[in-house]
PDB file of C-alpha atoms in Angstrom:
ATOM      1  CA  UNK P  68     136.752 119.710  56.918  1.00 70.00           C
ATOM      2  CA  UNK P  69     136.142 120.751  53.232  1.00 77.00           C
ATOM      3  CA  UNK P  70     134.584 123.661  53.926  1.00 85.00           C
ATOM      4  CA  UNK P  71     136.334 125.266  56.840  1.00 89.00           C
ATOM      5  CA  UNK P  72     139.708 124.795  54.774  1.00 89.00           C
ATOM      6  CA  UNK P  73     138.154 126.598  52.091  1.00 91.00           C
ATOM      7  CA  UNK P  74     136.608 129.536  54.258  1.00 94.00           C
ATOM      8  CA  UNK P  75     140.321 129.781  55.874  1.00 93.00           C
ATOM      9  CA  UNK P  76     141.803 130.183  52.218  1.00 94.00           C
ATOM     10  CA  UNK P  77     139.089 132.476  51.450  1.00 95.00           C
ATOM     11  CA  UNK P  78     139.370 134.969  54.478  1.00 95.00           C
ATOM     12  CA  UNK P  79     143.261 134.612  53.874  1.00 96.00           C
ATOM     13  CA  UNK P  80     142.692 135.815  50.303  1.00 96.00           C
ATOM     14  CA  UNK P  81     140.367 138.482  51.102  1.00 96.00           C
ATOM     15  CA  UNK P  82     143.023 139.663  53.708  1.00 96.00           C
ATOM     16  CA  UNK P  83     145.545 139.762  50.695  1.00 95.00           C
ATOM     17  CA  UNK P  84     143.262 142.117  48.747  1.00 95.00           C
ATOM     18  CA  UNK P  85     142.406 144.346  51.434  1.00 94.00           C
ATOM     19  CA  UNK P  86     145.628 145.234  52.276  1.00 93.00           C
ATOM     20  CA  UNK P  87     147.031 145.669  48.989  1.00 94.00           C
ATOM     21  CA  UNK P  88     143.937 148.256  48.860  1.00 91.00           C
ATOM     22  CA  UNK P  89     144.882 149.697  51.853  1.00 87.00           C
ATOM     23  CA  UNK P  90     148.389 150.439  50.491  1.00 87.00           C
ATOM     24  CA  UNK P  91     147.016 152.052  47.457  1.00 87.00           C
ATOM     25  CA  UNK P  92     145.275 154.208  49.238  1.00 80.00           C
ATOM     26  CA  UNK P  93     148.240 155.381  50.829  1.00 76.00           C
ATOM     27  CA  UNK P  94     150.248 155.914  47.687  1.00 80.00           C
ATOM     28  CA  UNK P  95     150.631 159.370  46.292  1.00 71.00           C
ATOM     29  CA  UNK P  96     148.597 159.842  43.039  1.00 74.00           C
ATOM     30  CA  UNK P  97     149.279 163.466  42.812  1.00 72.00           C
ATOM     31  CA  UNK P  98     146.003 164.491  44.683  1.00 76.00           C
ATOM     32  CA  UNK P  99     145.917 165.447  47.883  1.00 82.00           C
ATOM     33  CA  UNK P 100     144.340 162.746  50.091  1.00 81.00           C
ATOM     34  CA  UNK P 101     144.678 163.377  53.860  1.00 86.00           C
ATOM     35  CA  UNK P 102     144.517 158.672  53.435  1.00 82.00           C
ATOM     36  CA  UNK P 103     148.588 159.894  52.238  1.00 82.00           C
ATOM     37  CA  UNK P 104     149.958 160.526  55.776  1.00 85.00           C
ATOM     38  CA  UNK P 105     148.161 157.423  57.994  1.00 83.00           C
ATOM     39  CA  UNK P 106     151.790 155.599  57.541  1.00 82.00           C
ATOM     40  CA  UNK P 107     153.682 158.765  58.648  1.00 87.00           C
ATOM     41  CA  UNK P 108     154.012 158.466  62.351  1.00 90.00           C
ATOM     42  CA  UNK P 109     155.195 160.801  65.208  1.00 90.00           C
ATOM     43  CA  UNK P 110     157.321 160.591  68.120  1.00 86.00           C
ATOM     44  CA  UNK P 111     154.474 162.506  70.537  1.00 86.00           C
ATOM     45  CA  UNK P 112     156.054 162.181  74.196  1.00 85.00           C
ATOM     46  CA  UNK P 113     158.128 159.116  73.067  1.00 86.00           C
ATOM     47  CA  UNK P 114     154.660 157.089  71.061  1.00 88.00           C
ATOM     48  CA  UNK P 115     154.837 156.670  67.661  1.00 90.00           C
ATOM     49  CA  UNK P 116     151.417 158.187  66.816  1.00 89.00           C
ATOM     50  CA  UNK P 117     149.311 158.899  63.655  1.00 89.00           C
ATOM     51  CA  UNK P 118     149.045 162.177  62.442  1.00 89.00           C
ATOM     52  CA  UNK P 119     145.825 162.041  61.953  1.00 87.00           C
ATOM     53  CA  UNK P 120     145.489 161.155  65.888  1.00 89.00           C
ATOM     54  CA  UNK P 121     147.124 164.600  66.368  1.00 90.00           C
ATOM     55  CA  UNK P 122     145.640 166.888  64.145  1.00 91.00           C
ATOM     56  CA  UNK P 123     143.003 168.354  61.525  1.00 92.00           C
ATOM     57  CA  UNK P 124     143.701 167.436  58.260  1.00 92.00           C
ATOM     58  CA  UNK P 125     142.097 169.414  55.002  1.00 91.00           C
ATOM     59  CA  UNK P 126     142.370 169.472  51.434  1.00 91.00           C
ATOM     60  CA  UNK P 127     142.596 172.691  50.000  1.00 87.00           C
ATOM     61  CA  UNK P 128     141.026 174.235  46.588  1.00 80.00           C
ATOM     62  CA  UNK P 129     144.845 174.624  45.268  1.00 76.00           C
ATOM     63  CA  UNK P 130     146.137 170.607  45.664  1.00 83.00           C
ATOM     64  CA  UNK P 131     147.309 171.504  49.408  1.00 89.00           C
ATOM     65  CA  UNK P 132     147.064 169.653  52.817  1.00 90.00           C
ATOM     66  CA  UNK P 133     146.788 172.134  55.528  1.00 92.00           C
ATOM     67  CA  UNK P 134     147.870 170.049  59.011  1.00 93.00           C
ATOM     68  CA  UNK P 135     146.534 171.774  62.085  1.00 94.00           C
ATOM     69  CA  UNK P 136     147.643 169.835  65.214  1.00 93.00           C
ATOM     70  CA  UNK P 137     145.757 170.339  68.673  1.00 91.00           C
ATOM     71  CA  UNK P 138     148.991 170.758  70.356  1.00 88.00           C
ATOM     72  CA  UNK P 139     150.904 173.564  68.439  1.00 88.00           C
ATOM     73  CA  UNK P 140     154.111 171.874  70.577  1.00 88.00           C
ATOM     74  CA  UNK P 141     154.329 168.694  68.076  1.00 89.00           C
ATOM     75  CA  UNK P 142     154.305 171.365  64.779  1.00 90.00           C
ATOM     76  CA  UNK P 143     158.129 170.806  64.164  1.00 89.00           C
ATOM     77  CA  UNK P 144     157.916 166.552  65.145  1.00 91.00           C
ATOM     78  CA  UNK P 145     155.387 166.306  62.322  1.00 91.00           C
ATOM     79  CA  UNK P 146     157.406 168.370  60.291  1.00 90.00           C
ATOM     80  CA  UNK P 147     160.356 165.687  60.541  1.00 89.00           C
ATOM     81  CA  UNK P 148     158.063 163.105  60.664  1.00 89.00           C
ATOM     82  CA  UNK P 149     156.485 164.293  56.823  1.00 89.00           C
ATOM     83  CA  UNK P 150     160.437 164.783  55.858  1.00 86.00           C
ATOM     84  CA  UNK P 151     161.538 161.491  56.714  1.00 86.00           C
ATOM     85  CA  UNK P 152     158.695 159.686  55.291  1.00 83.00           C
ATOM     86  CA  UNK P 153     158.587 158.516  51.741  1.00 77.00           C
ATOM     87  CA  UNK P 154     156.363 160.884  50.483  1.00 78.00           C
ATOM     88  CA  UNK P 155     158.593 162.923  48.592  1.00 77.00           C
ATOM     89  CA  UNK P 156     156.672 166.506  50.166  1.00 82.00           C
ATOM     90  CA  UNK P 157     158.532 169.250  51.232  1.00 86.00           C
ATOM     91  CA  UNK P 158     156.589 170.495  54.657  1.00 90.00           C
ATOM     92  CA  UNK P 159     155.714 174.703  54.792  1.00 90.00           C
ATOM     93  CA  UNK P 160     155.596 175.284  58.610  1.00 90.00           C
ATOM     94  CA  UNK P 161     153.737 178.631  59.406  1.00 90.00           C
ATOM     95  CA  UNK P 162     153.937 178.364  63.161  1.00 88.00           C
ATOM     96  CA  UNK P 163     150.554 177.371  63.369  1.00 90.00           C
ATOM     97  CA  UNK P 164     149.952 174.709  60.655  1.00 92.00           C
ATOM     98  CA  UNK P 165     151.434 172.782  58.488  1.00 92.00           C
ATOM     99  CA  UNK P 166     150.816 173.032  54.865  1.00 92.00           C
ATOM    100  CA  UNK P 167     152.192 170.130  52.071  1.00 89.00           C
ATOM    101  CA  UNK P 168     151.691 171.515  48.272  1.00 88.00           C
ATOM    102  CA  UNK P 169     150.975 168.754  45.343  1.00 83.00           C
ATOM    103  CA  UNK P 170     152.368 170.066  42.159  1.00 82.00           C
ATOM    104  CA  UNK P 171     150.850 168.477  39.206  1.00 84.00           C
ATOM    105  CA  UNK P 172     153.038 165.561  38.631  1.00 85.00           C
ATOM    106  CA  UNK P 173     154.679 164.872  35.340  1.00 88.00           C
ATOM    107  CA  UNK P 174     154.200 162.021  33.133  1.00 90.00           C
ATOM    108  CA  UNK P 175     157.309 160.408  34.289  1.00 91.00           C
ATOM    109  CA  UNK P 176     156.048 160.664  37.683  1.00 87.00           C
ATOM    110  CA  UNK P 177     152.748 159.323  36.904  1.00 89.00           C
ATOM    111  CA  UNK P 178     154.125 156.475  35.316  1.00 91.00           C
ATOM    112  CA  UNK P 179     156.215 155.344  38.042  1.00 90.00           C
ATOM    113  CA  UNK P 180     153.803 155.252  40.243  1.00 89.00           C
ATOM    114  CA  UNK P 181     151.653 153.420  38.128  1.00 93.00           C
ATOM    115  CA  UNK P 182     154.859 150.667  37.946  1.00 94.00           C
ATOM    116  CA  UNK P 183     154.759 150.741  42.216  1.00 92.00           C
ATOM    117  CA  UNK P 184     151.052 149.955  41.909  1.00 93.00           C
ATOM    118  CA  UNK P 185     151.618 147.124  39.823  1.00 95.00           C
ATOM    119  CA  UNK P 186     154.930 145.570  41.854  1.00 95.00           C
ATOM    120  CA  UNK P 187     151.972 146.011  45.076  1.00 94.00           C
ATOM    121  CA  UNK P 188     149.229 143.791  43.188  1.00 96.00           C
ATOM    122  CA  UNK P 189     151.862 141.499  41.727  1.00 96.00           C
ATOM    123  CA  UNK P 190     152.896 140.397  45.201  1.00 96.00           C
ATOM    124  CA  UNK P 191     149.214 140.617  46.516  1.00 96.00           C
ATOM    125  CA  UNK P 192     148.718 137.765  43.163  1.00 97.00           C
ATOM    126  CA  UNK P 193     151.595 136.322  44.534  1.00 97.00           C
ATOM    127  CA  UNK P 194     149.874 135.756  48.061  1.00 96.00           C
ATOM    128  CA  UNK P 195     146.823 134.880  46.751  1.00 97.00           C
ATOM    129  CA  UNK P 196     148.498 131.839  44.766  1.00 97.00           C
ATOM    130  CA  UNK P 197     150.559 130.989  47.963  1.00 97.00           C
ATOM    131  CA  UNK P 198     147.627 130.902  49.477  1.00 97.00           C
ATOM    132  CA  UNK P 199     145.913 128.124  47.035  1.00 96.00           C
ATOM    133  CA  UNK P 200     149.133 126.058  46.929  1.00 97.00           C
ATOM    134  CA  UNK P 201     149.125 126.130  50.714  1.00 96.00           C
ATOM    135  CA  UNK P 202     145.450 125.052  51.101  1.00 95.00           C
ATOM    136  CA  UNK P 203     145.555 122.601  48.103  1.00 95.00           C
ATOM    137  CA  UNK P 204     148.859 120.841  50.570  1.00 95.00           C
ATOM    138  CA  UNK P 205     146.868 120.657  53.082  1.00 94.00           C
ATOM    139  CA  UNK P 206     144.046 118.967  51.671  1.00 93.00           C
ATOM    140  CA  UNK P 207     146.364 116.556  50.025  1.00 94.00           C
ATOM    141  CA  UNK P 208     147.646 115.713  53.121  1.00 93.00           C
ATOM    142  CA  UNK P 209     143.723 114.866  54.650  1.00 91.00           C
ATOM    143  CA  UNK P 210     143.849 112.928  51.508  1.00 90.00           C
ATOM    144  CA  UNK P 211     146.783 110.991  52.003  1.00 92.00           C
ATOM    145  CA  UNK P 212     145.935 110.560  55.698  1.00 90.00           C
ATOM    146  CA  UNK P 213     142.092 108.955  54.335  1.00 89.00           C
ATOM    147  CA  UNK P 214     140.179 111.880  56.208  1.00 90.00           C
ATOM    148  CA  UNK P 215     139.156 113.193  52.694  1.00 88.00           C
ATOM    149  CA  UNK P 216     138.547 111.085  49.621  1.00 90.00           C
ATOM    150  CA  UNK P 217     139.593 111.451  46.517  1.00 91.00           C
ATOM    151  CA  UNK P 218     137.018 113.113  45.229  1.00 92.00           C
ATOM    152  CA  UNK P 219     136.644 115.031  47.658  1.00 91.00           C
ATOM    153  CA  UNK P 220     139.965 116.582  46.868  1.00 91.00           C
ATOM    154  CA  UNK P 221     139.536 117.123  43.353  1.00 94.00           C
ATOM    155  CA  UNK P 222     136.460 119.264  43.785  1.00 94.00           C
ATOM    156  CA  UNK P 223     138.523 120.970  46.328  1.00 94.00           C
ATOM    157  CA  UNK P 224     140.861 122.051  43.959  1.00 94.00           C
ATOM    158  CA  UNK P 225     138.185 122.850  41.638  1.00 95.00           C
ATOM    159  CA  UNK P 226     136.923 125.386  44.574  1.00 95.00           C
ATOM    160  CA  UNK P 227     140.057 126.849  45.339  1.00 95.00           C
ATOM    161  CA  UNK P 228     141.159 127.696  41.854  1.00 96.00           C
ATOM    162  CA  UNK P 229     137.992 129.389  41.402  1.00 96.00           C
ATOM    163  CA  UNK P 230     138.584 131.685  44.691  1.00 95.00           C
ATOM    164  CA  UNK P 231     141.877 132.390  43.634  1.00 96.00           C
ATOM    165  CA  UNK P 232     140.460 133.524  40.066  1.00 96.00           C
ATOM    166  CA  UNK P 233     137.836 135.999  41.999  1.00 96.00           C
ATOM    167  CA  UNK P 234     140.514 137.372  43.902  1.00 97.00           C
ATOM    168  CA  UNK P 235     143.146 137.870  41.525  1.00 97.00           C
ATOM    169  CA  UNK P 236     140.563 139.323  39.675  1.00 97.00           C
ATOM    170  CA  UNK P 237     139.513 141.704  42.296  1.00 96.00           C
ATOM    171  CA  UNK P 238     143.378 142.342  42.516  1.00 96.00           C
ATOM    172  CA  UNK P 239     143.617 143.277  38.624  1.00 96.00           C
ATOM    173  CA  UNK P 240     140.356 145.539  38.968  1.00 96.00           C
ATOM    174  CA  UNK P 241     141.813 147.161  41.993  1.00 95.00           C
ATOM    175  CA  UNK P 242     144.820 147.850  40.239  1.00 95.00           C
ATOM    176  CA  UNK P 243     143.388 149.326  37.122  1.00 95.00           C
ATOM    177  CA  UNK P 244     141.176 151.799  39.165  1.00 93.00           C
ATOM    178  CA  UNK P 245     144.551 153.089  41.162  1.00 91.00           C
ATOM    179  CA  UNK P 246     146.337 153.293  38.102  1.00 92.00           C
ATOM    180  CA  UNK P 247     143.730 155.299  36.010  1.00 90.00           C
ATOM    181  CA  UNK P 248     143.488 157.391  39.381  1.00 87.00           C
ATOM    182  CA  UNK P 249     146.883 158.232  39.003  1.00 87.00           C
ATOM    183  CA  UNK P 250     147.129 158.602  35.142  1.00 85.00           C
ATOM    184  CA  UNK P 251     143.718 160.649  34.956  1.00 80.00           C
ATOM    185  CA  UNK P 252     144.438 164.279  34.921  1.00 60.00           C
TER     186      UNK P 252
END
């Protein structure tokens, strides 16, 4: 019983991780990263679809995106699509592609994203720990209910606090790599 809570907590945790990962990845560092538009979505014949399901995407030499799409047809949905995101780009639509320009972002810019990177692994922390407090209930309550002894439930605890160290760890190491991504110019 032990171990299968323990495994749940842990797979939970990784989850946490992953995904705040995931959102880095997404978040604009001031290099082009064709990872930057998977959120942005499409209306393509009335389905929200990826662009990246649509089209070619390339980095340029000159901190561009160039967005080809297979169907020259959806050129001006992506372009609304790129507007409305969050991204802060301003879409150049030459009637056959779509290009998105990364200007060298200023230190103010930098620094803000560095402050959004943080707020993401300060809630992914904050999972992780919700996580631990969940399991730790749980356990207490096998305790309570004499399908786990005492001792049993302190070396629990002892386990779960050290998961939640490894993966707020991996959390703060994650964080420090995005945010010397983004300060590193």
């Amino acid at each position: 019983m032990m171990n299968s809570l323990l495994k749940d907590a842990e797979s939970r945790m990784k989850k946490s991780v992953e995904k705040i990962v995931e959102e880095y990845g997404q978040m604009r560092t001031g290099r082009p990263s064709p990872a930057l538009l998977e959120s942005v979505k499409v209306d393509y014949y009335g389905v929200l679809t990826p662009i990246n399901q649509m089209a070619t995407i390339t980095v340029t030499e000159e901190r561009s995106l160039i967005i080809k799409p297979w169907d020259k047809s959806v050129l001006s949905q992506i372009e609304k699509a790129i507007f409305a995101s969050k991204l802060d780009l301003t879409p150049i639509n030459d009637g056959a592609n779509i290009k998105l320009n990364f200007p060298i972002p200023t230190t103010e810019q930098r620094e803000k994203w560095v402050k959004l990177a943080r707020d993401n692994s300060e809630k992914g922390k904050i999972a992780i720990r919700n996580i631990r407090r969940d399991a730790i209930k749980e356990a207490r309550d096998l305790e309570k209910a004499s399908e786990m002894t005492e001792d049993d439930l302190k070396k629990f605890e002892e386990d779960i606090q050290e998961l939640t160290n490894k993966y707020i760890e991996e959390m703060d190491k994650a964080f420090e790599k995005k945010s010397k991504e983004i300060m590193e110019f």
